Coordinates of C-alpha atoms in Angstrom, one line a residue:
M5 CA 31.1 -127.6 -28.8
R6 CA 30.6 -124.2 -27.1
R7 CA 30.2 -124.7 -23.3
T8 CA 29.1 -121.2 -22.3
K9 CA 25.5 -120.5 -23.1
I10 CA 24.2 -117.5 -24.9
V11 CA 21.0 -115.6 -23.7
A12 CA 19.6 -113.2 -26.3
T13 CA 16.8 -110.7 -25.8
L14 CA 14.0 -110.8 -28.4
G15 CA 12.5 -107.6 -29.9
P16 CA 11.7 -106.0 -33.2
A17 CA 15.1 -106.8 -34.6
T18 CA 14.5 -110.6 -34.3
D19 CA 10.8 -110.6 -35.2
T20 CA 11.1 -111.7 -38.8
P21 CA 11.1 -115.5 -39.3
E22 CA 14.3 -115.4 -41.3
T23 CA 16.3 -113.5 -38.7
L24 CA 14.8 -115.5 -35.8
T25 CA 15.7 -118.8 -37.5
K26 CA 19.3 -117.7 -38.0
V27 CA 19.7 -116.3 -34.5
L28 CA 18.3 -119.4 -32.8
Q29 CA 21.1 -121.5 -34.4
Y30 CA 23.5 -119.8 -31.9
V31 CA 21.2 -119.0 -28.9
D32 CA 20.5 -121.3 -26.0
V33 CA 18.0 -119.1 -24.1
V34 CA 15.8 -116.3 -25.3
R35 CA 14.8 -113.5 -23.0
I36 CA 11.4 -111.9 -23.0
N37 CA 11.6 -108.4 -21.4
F38 CA 8.4 -107.6 -19.6
S39 CA 9.5 -103.9 -19.5
H40 CA 8.4 -103.6 -23.1
G41 CA 5.4 -105.0 -25.0
D42 CA 2.1 -106.6 -23.9
P43 CA 1.1 -110.2 -23.1
E44 CA -0.1 -110.8 -26.7
E45 CA 3.4 -109.6 -28.0
H46 CA 5.1 -111.9 -25.5
Q47 CA 3.0 -114.9 -26.5
A48 CA 3.6 -114.4 -30.2
R49 CA 7.4 -114.3 -29.6
V50 CA 7.4 -117.4 -27.4
E51 CA 5.3 -119.4 -29.8
A52 CA 7.6 -118.3 -32.7
V53 CA 10.7 -119.4 -30.8
R54 CA 9.2 -122.8 -29.9
K55 CA 8.0 -123.5 -33.4
T56 CA 11.3 -122.4 -35.0
A57 CA 13.5 -124.3 -32.4
T58 CA 11.5 -127.5 -33.1
E59 CA 12.0 -127.0 -36.9
I60 CA 15.8 -126.6 -36.6
G61 CA 16.1 -129.4 -34.0
R62 CA 17.3 -127.3 -31.0
F63 CA 16.2 -127.0 -27.4
V64 CA 15.9 -123.3 -26.6
A65 CA 14.8 -122.2 -23.1
V66 CA 12.6 -119.2 -22.5
L67 CA 13.5 -116.6 -19.8
G68 CA 11.0 -114.0 -18.7
D69 CA 12.4 -110.8 -17.1
L70 CA 10.2 -108.8 -14.8
Q71 CA 10.4 -105.0 -14.9
G72 CA 10.6 -104.5 -11.2
P73 CA 10.5 -101.2 -9.3
K74 CA 12.6 -99.0 -11.7
I75 CA 12.5 -95.6 -10.1
R76 CA 12.5 -92.8 -12.7
V77 CA 12.1 -89.1 -13.1
A78 CA 9.0 -88.0 -14.9
R79 CA 8.8 -85.9 -18.1
F80 CA 9.9 -82.4 -19.1
A81 CA 7.5 -79.9 -20.5
N82 CA 9.9 -78.6 -23.2
G83 CA 12.2 -81.5 -23.9
P84 CA 15.6 -82.5 -22.4
I85 CA 17.4 -80.1 -20.1
D86 CA 21.2 -79.5 -19.5
L87 CA 22.4 -79.5 -16.0
A88 CA 25.8 -78.0 -15.0
V89 CA 27.9 -78.7 -12.0
G90 CA 26.7 -76.4 -9.2
D91 CA 23.1 -76.0 -10.4
K92 CA 20.3 -76.4 -7.9
F93 CA 17.8 -79.0 -8.9
T94 CA 14.8 -80.5 -7.1
L95 CA 13.1 -83.9 -7.3
N96 CA 9.4 -83.3 -6.4
V97 CA 7.3 -86.4 -5.9
T98 CA 4.0 -84.5 -6.2
L99 CA 4.8 -82.4 -9.3
D100 CA 2.7 -83.0 -12.4
R101 CA 4.2 -85.8 -14.5
N102 CA 4.6 -83.6 -17.5
A103 CA 5.7 -80.3 -15.8
G104 CA 9.5 -80.8 -15.5
D105 CA 11.7 -77.8 -16.2
Q106 CA 15.2 -76.5 -15.6
R107 CA 14.6 -76.2 -11.9
Q108 CA 12.7 -79.4 -11.0
V109 CA 11.1 -82.6 -12.2
G110 CA 8.5 -85.1 -10.9
V111 CA 9.4 -88.5 -9.6
D112 CA 7.3 -91.7 -9.9
Y113 CA 8.4 -92.9 -6.4
P114 CA 6.5 -91.2 -3.6
E115 CA 8.8 -92.6 -0.8
L116 CA 11.9 -90.9 -2.2
A117 CA 11.8 -88.2 0.4
D118 CA 11.7 -90.8 3.2
D119 CA 14.5 -92.9 1.8
V120 CA 17.2 -90.2 1.5
E121 CA 18.9 -87.7 3.7
P122 CA 21.2 -84.7 3.3
G123 CA 24.6 -85.8 1.9
D124 CA 23.3 -88.7 0.0
I125 CA 24.3 -89.0 -3.7
L126 CA 21.6 -89.7 -6.3
L127 CA 22.6 -91.1 -9.6
L128 CA 20.5 -90.4 -12.7
D129 CA 20.5 -92.1 -16.1
D130 CA 22.8 -95.0 -15.1
G131 CA 25.1 -92.6 -13.2
R132 CA 25.7 -90.2 -16.1
L133 CA 24.4 -87.4 -13.8
Q134 CA 24.9 -87.1 -10.1
L135 CA 23.0 -85.0 -7.5
K136 CA 24.0 -84.4 -3.9
V137 CA 21.0 -84.1 -1.5
D138 CA 21.1 -80.8 0.3
E139 CA 17.7 -80.7 2.0
I140 CA 14.5 -82.7 2.5
A141 CA 11.4 -80.5 2.4
K142 CA 8.6 -83.0 1.7
P143 CA 7.5 -83.5 -1.0
E144 CA 10.7 -82.0 -2.4
V145 CA 14.3 -83.4 -2.4
R146 CA 16.5 -80.4 -3.0
C147 CA 19.9 -81.1 -4.6
T148 CA 23.1 -79.7 -6.1
V149 CA 24.4 -81.1 -9.3
T150 CA 27.8 -82.7 -8.8
V151 CA 28.1 -84.3 -12.3
G152 CA 26.3 -82.5 -15.0
G153 CA 24.9 -83.5 -18.4
K154 CA 21.7 -83.8 -20.4
L155 CA 18.6 -85.2 -18.6
S156 CA 15.6 -86.4 -20.5
N157 CA 12.3 -88.0 -19.8
N158 CA 11.9 -91.2 -17.7
K159 CA 15.6 -91.7 -16.8
G160 CA 16.3 -94.0 -13.8
I161 CA 17.3 -92.9 -10.3
N162 CA 19.6 -94.9 -8.0
K163 CA 21.0 -94.1 -4.6
Q164 CA 24.7 -94.6 -4.2
G165 CA 25.3 -97.4 -1.7
G166 CA 21.7 -98.5 -2.1
G167 CA 18.9 -98.1 0.5
L168 CA 15.8 -97.2 -1.6
S169 CA 13.0 -99.2 0.0
A170 CA 10.8 -100.0 -3.1
A171 CA 9.4 -103.5 -3.0
A172 CA 10.9 -105.9 -5.6
L173 CA 7.6 -107.1 -6.9
T174 CA 5.2 -104.4 -8.2
D175 CA 1.6 -104.8 -9.2
K176 CA 2.7 -105.0 -12.8
D177 CA 5.1 -107.8 -12.0
K178 CA 2.4 -109.8 -10.2
K179 CA 0.3 -109.6 -13.4
D180 CA 3.3 -110.6 -15.5
L181 CA 3.9 -113.7 -13.2
K182 CA 0.5 -115.0 -14.5
T183 CA 1.7 -114.4 -18.1
A184 CA 4.9 -116.3 -17.4
I185 CA 2.8 -119.2 -16.0
A186 CA 0.4 -119.2 -18.9
L187 CA 3.3 -119.3 -21.4
K188 CA 5.1 -122.1 -19.5
M189 CA 8.3 -120.2 -19.3
D190 CA 11.4 -122.1 -18.2
Y191 CA 12.9 -119.3 -16.2
L192 CA 11.8 -116.0 -14.7
A193 CA 14.1 -113.2 -13.6
V194 CA 13.1 -111.0 -10.7
S195 CA 14.4 -107.5 -10.8
F196 CA 15.8 -105.5 -7.9
P197 CA 15.4 -108.1 -5.1
R198 CA 16.9 -106.8 -1.9
T199 CA 17.2 -110.2 0.0
G200 CA 16.4 -113.8 -0.5
D201 CA 13.0 -113.1 1.0
D202 CA 12.0 -111.2 -2.1
M203 CA 12.8 -114.4 -4.2
R204 CA 10.9 -116.6 -1.7
E205 CA 7.9 -114.2 -2.1
A206 CA 8.1 -114.6 -5.9
R207 CA 8.1 -118.4 -5.5
A208 CA 5.1 -118.3 -3.2
L209 CA 3.2 -116.1 -5.7
L210 CA 4.0 -118.5 -8.5
G211 CA 2.2 -121.2 -6.5
E212 CA 1.5 -124.7 -7.6
E213 CA 0.9 -123.6 -11.2
G214 CA 4.3 -122.0 -11.5
K215 CA 6.3 -124.5 -9.4
E216 CA 8.3 -125.7 -12.4
I217 CA 9.6 -122.2 -13.4
G218 CA 13.2 -121.6 -12.4
L219 CA 13.7 -118.3 -10.6
I220 CA 16.7 -116.1 -11.4
A221 CA 17.6 -113.3 -9.0
K222 CA 18.9 -110.2 -10.8
V223 CA 21.6 -108.9 -8.5
E224 CA 21.4 -105.1 -8.9
R225 CA 21.0 -103.6 -5.4
A226 CA 23.9 -102.8 -3.1
E227 CA 22.1 -104.3 -0.2
S228 CA 22.1 -107.8 -1.8
V229 CA 26.0 -107.9 -2.0
A230 CA 26.8 -106.0 1.2
N231 CA 28.4 -109.2 2.7
Q232 CA 28.8 -112.9 1.9
E233 CA 25.9 -114.0 4.1
L234 CA 23.4 -111.8 2.2
M235 CA 24.9 -112.7 -1.1
D236 CA 24.7 -116.5 -0.3
D237 CA 21.1 -116.1 0.9
M238 CA 20.2 -114.5 -2.4
I239 CA 21.8 -117.2 -4.4
L240 CA 20.3 -120.1 -2.3
S241 CA 16.8 -118.6 -2.5
C242 CA 16.4 -119.5 -6.2
E243 CA 17.7 -121.5 -9.1
G244 CA 20.3 -119.0 -10.2
V245 CA 21.5 -115.4 -10.3
M246 CA 22.1 -112.7 -12.9
V247 CA 25.0 -110.3 -12.5
A248 CA 23.0 -107.3 -13.6
R249 CA 25.9 -104.9 -14.0
G250 CA 24.0 -101.8 -14.9
D251 CA 22.1 -100.8 -11.8
L252 CA 24.5 -102.8 -9.6
G253 CA 27.5 -100.9 -10.9
V254 CA 25.7 -97.6 -10.4
E255 CA 24.9 -98.4 -6.7
I256 CA 28.2 -99.9 -5.6
G257 CA 30.6 -98.1 -8.1
D258 CA 32.5 -99.4 -11.0
A259 CA 35.7 -100.2 -9.0
Q260 CA 33.8 -102.4 -6.6
L261 CA 31.8 -104.1 -9.4
I262 CA 34.9 -105.9 -10.7
G263 CA 35.3 -108.0 -7.5
V264 CA 31.6 -108.4 -6.9
Q265 CA 31.1 -109.9 -10.4
K266 CA 33.9 -112.5 -9.8
K267 CA 32.6 -113.3 -6.3
L268 CA 29.0 -113.8 -7.5
I269 CA 30.1 -116.2 -10.2
Q270 CA 32.4 -118.1 -7.8
R271 CA 29.7 -118.3 -5.0
A272 CA 26.9 -119.3 -7.4
R273 CA 29.1 -122.2 -8.7
S274 CA 30.1 -123.3 -5.2
L275 CA 26.5 -123.3 -4.1
N276 CA 25.4 -125.4 -7.2
K277 CA 23.4 -122.6 -8.8
V278 CA 23.6 -121.2 -12.3
V279 CA 24.9 -117.7 -13.1
I280 CA 24.3 -115.3 -16.0
T281 CA 26.6 -112.3 -16.7
A282 CA 24.7 -109.4 -18.3
T283 CA 24.6 -105.8 -19.4
Q284 CA 26.6 -104.0 -22.1
M285 CA 28.6 -107.1 -23.0
M286 CA 28.5 -106.2 -26.8
E287 CA 26.7 -102.8 -26.6
S288 CA 28.7 -101.3 -29.5
M289 CA 27.2 -103.9 -31.8
I290 CA 23.8 -102.2 -31.5
S291 CA 25.1 -100.1 -34.4
S292 CA 28.4 -101.8 -35.4
P293 CA 28.9 -105.2 -37.1
L294 CA 32.1 -105.9 -35.0
P295 CA 32.7 -105.7 -31.2
T296 CA 35.3 -103.5 -29.6
R297 CA 38.4 -105.0 -28.1
A298 CA 37.2 -104.1 -24.6
E299 CA 34.0 -106.1 -25.3
V300 CA 36.1 -109.0 -26.5
F301 CA 37.9 -109.2 -23.2
D302 CA 34.8 -108.5 -21.2
V303 CA 33.1 -111.6 -22.6
A304 CA 36.3 -113.7 -22.3
N305 CA 36.8 -112.8 -18.7
A306 CA 33.3 -113.8 -17.8
V307 CA 33.8 -117.1 -19.6
L308 CA 37.2 -117.7 -17.8
D309 CA 35.5 -116.8 -14.4
G310 CA 33.1 -119.7 -15.0
T311 CA 29.8 -118.0 -15.9
D312 CA 27.1 -120.3 -17.2
A313 CA 25.8 -117.8 -19.7
V314 CA 26.5 -114.4 -21.2
M315 CA 23.5 -112.2 -22.1
L316 CA 22.7 -109.8 -24.9
S317 CA 20.0 -107.1 -24.4
A318 CA 19.4 -104.3 -26.8
E319 CA 22.1 -105.7 -29.1
T320 CA 19.7 -108.4 -30.3
A321 CA 16.3 -106.8 -29.4
V322 CA 16.7 -103.5 -31.3
G323 CA 20.2 -103.6 -32.7
Q324 CA 21.1 -103.3 -36.4
F325 CA 23.1 -106.5 -36.4
P326 CA 21.4 -109.2 -34.2
L327 CA 22.8 -112.2 -36.2
E328 CA 26.4 -110.8 -36.4
T329 CA 26.2 -110.1 -32.6
V330 CA 25.3 -113.7 -31.6
Q331 CA 27.9 -115.0 -34.1
A332 CA 30.5 -112.8 -32.5
M333 CA 29.5 -113.9 -29.0
D334 CA 29.7 -117.6 -30.1
R335 CA 33.1 -117.0 -31.5
L336 CA 34.5 -115.2 -28.4
C337 CA 33.1 -117.9 -26.0
R338 CA 34.7 -120.7 -28.0
G339 CA 38.0 -118.8 -28.1
A340 CA 38.1 -118.2 -24.3
E341 CA 37.1 -121.8 -23.6
Q342 CA 40.3 -123.0 -25.4
E343 CA 42.4 -121.5 -22.6
R344 CA 43.6 -124.1 -20.1
V345 CA 42.3 -122.2 -17.1
A346 CA 38.7 -122.7 -18.5
Q347 CA 39.2 -126.5 -18.3
Q348 CA 40.8 -126.9 -14.9
S349 CA 38.9 -127.1 -11.6
N350 CA 39.5 -127.5 -7.9
H351 CA 35.8 -127.3 -7.2
R352 CA 35.0 -128.9 -3.8
I353 CA 38.1 -131.1 -4.0
H354 CA 38.8 -130.7 -0.3
E355 CA 35.1 -131.0 0.8
N356 CA 32.9 -133.9 1.9
F357 CA 29.7 -134.6 0.0
G358 CA 26.4 -134.9 1.7
H359 CA 24.5 -136.8 -1.0
I360 CA 25.3 -139.8 -3.1
N361 CA 24.3 -138.0 -6.4
E362 CA 26.9 -135.3 -5.6
A363 CA 29.6 -137.8 -5.0
V364 CA 28.7 -139.6 -8.3
A365 CA 28.4 -136.4 -10.3
L366 CA 31.7 -134.9 -9.2
S367 CA 33.5 -138.2 -9.3
A368 CA 32.4 -138.6 -12.9
M369 CA 33.8 -135.1 -13.8
Y370 CA 37.1 -135.7 -12.1
A371 CA 37.4 -139.1 -13.9
A372 CA 36.6 -137.4 -17.2
N373 CA 39.2 -134.7 -16.6
H374 CA 42.0 -137.1 -15.6
L375 CA 41.4 -140.4 -17.5
D376 CA 43.0 -140.5 -21.0
G377 CA 40.6 -141.2 -23.8
V378 CA 37.4 -140.0 -22.3
K379 CA 35.5 -138.1 -25.0
A380 CA 32.0 -137.5 -23.5
I381 CA 29.9 -137.9 -20.4
I382 CA 26.4 -139.3 -20.6
C383 CA 24.2 -138.3 -17.7
M384 CA 20.8 -140.1 -17.6
T385 CA 18.6 -137.7 -15.7
R386 CA 15.0 -137.1 -14.8
T387 CA 15.2 -133.8 -13.0
G388 CA 18.4 -132.3 -14.4
L389 CA 20.1 -132.1 -11.0
T390 CA 23.0 -134.4 -11.8
P391 CA 24.1 -132.5 -14.9
L392 CA 23.8 -129.3 -13.0
L393 CA 26.2 -130.6 -10.3
M394 CA 28.5 -131.8 -13.1
S395 CA 28.5 -128.4 -14.8
R396 CA 29.9 -126.8 -11.7
I397 CA 33.3 -128.5 -12.5
R398 CA 35.5 -126.6 -15.1
S399 CA 36.1 -129.0 -17.9
G400 CA 36.5 -129.3 -21.7
M401 CA 34.4 -132.4 -21.7
P402 CA 30.9 -132.3 -23.2
I403 CA 28.1 -133.4 -20.8
Y404 CA 25.1 -135.0 -22.5
A405 CA 21.9 -134.9 -20.4
F406 CA 19.8 -137.9 -21.6
S407 CA 16.2 -137.2 -20.5
S408 CA 12.6 -138.0 -21.4
Q409 CA 11.3 -134.9 -19.5
P410 CA 10.5 -131.8 -21.7
L411 CA 11.0 -129.5 -18.6
T412 CA 14.5 -130.9 -18.0
Q413 CA 15.4 -130.8 -21.7
H414 CA 14.8 -127.1 -21.7
R415 CA 16.0 -126.3 -18.1
V416 CA 19.5 -127.7 -18.8
A417 CA 19.9 -125.3 -21.8
L418 CA 21.2 -122.8 -19.3
Y419 CA 23.8 -125.1 -17.7
R420 CA 27.4 -124.6 -18.8
G421 CA 28.7 -127.4 -20.9
V422 CA 25.5 -129.4 -20.9
T423 CA 23.6 -130.5 -24.1
T424 CA 20.3 -132.2 -23.9
V425 CA 19.5 -135.4 -25.7
P426 CA 15.9 -136.7 -25.8
F427 CA 15.9 -140.3 -24.5
S428 CA 12.9 -142.4 -23.7
T429 CA 14.6 -145.6 -22.6
S430 CA 14.6 -146.2 -18.8
S431 CA 18.0 -145.6 -17.2
T432 CA 17.6 -148.8 -15.2
S433 CA 17.2 -151.1 -18.2
P434 CA 20.1 -153.3 -19.3
E435 CA 20.0 -151.8 -22.8
A436 CA 20.1 -148.2 -21.6
I437 CA 23.9 -147.7 -21.7
Q438 CA 24.3 -149.2 -25.1
N439 CA 21.4 -147.3 -26.5
A440 CA 22.8 -144.0 -25.1
V441 CA 26.3 -144.7 -26.6
N442 CA 24.7 -145.6 -29.9
E443 CA 23.0 -142.3 -29.9
L444 CA 26.3 -140.4 -29.5
K445 CA 27.9 -142.5 -32.2
K446 CA 25.1 -141.6 -34.5
R447 CA 25.6 -137.9 -33.8
G448 CA 29.3 -138.3 -34.5
A449 CA 30.2 -137.2 -30.9
V450 CA 32.2 -140.4 -30.2
K451 CA 33.8 -143.3 -32.1
E452 CA 35.3 -146.7 -31.7
G453 CA 38.1 -146.8 -29.1
D454 CA 36.8 -143.7 -27.2
N455 CA 36.0 -143.9 -23.5
V456 CA 32.6 -142.7 -22.3
I457 CA 31.5 -142.1 -18.7
V458 CA 27.9 -142.9 -18.0
T459 CA 25.9 -142.0 -14.8
R460 CA 22.5 -143.3 -14.0
G461 CA 20.1 -144.1 -11.2
D462 CA 16.5 -144.5 -10.3
Q463 CA 13.7 -142.5 -8.6
S464 CA 15.9 -142.1 -5.5
G465 CA 18.6 -140.3 -7.6
T466 CA 21.9 -140.9 -9.4
H467 CA 23.9 -143.6 -7.7
T468 CA 26.0 -145.4 -10.5
M469 CA 28.9 -144.4 -12.6
T470 CA 30.1 -146.7 -15.4
I471 CA 33.1 -146.2 -17.8
V472 CA 32.5 -147.7 -21.2
R473 CA 35.1 -148.3 -23.9
I474 CA 33.4 -148.2 -27.4

């Protein structure tokens, strides 16, 4: 059983029923990218996923991903230009959107001249080109090219070290929030939040209608990881975080990104939140049926660090080998999970617990890791909180979330090591444990002589742990 979850972005490459059916055999969460397509397109894909997942007997969660305030250059009148080191180049916020040339280009962010000062470094096209700001002469930002290359239409702009003041939620994002609610998405990712306040604003905008949507903060601004207090506030403001390594790496630099990724995964797990590792994980497979060795180790390191999920973007949305990509990701995750370090944990071993359900959840996991003969954990749950707490512990033990709640059945699809089992019997009834064990026996997950740990409770929460010998 693979413990690390796979998130795959949908797109033209997965639109045929045959491909979608095969891909969903390996995928736990599908991503709907609001940067592309319209509401009708998104609806068609979500409906296709839910129909197909039901047909093949899988629970697949739906994650919407807001576009956010991506700051971009405008367009060039005569196609891409080549910039050489030492060239003078101007970003002009009032220039006609289609009038870019060898000397200047428009920008779709009017506040750029207010957010930068001489000496700042601007990174274009994910850092492939770099400009040093020489002078601010509103509406112009006059620069010198320090890293040259080809620049084409609509490429992104970042400021090294962060500091661009664009609000996290644009007017387009606010419209897409309504689409996410209408489609009953399980999760919604917010792009470019600066602080936890941006996530709290998104929660407020979702309102009562969207209260059951889990929010994921895409960590991609330097400000949000400037210190542990800001990082923790971001993590605690929502249901989980995504290590969005593209823009984050551009803003803080590749060397610093290494430690930040590991810290984000560790802090998210410590604070009982889920964490997704994303961006360029298998990028070569957009056009190749096999990953590079560097990609193999990138995926493996994220798994060994304890990420809940690894994410595919263009690889499955527009790539030539979407099925081969998810199969490779599945294979690599399983391989990394066989390493002993992926099954050992000291999580909160020296801390006190503030709630009974925490004590029961973590006690169950430590018992499972140290008692010979335990083959599975059954967690009877209504909200999914107890299996979330359990999944923070590194283990090779499968956690089965027995629940009658459709929301919970899909929400736990993102939790590392957790498999949902539809279960209608009340967890307080005398027959509940036997019925749950019988279900695992029927699935071939356990057999006579095995030990199974069962946690259960009532409306007040999980408060009982039982060890059953089959």
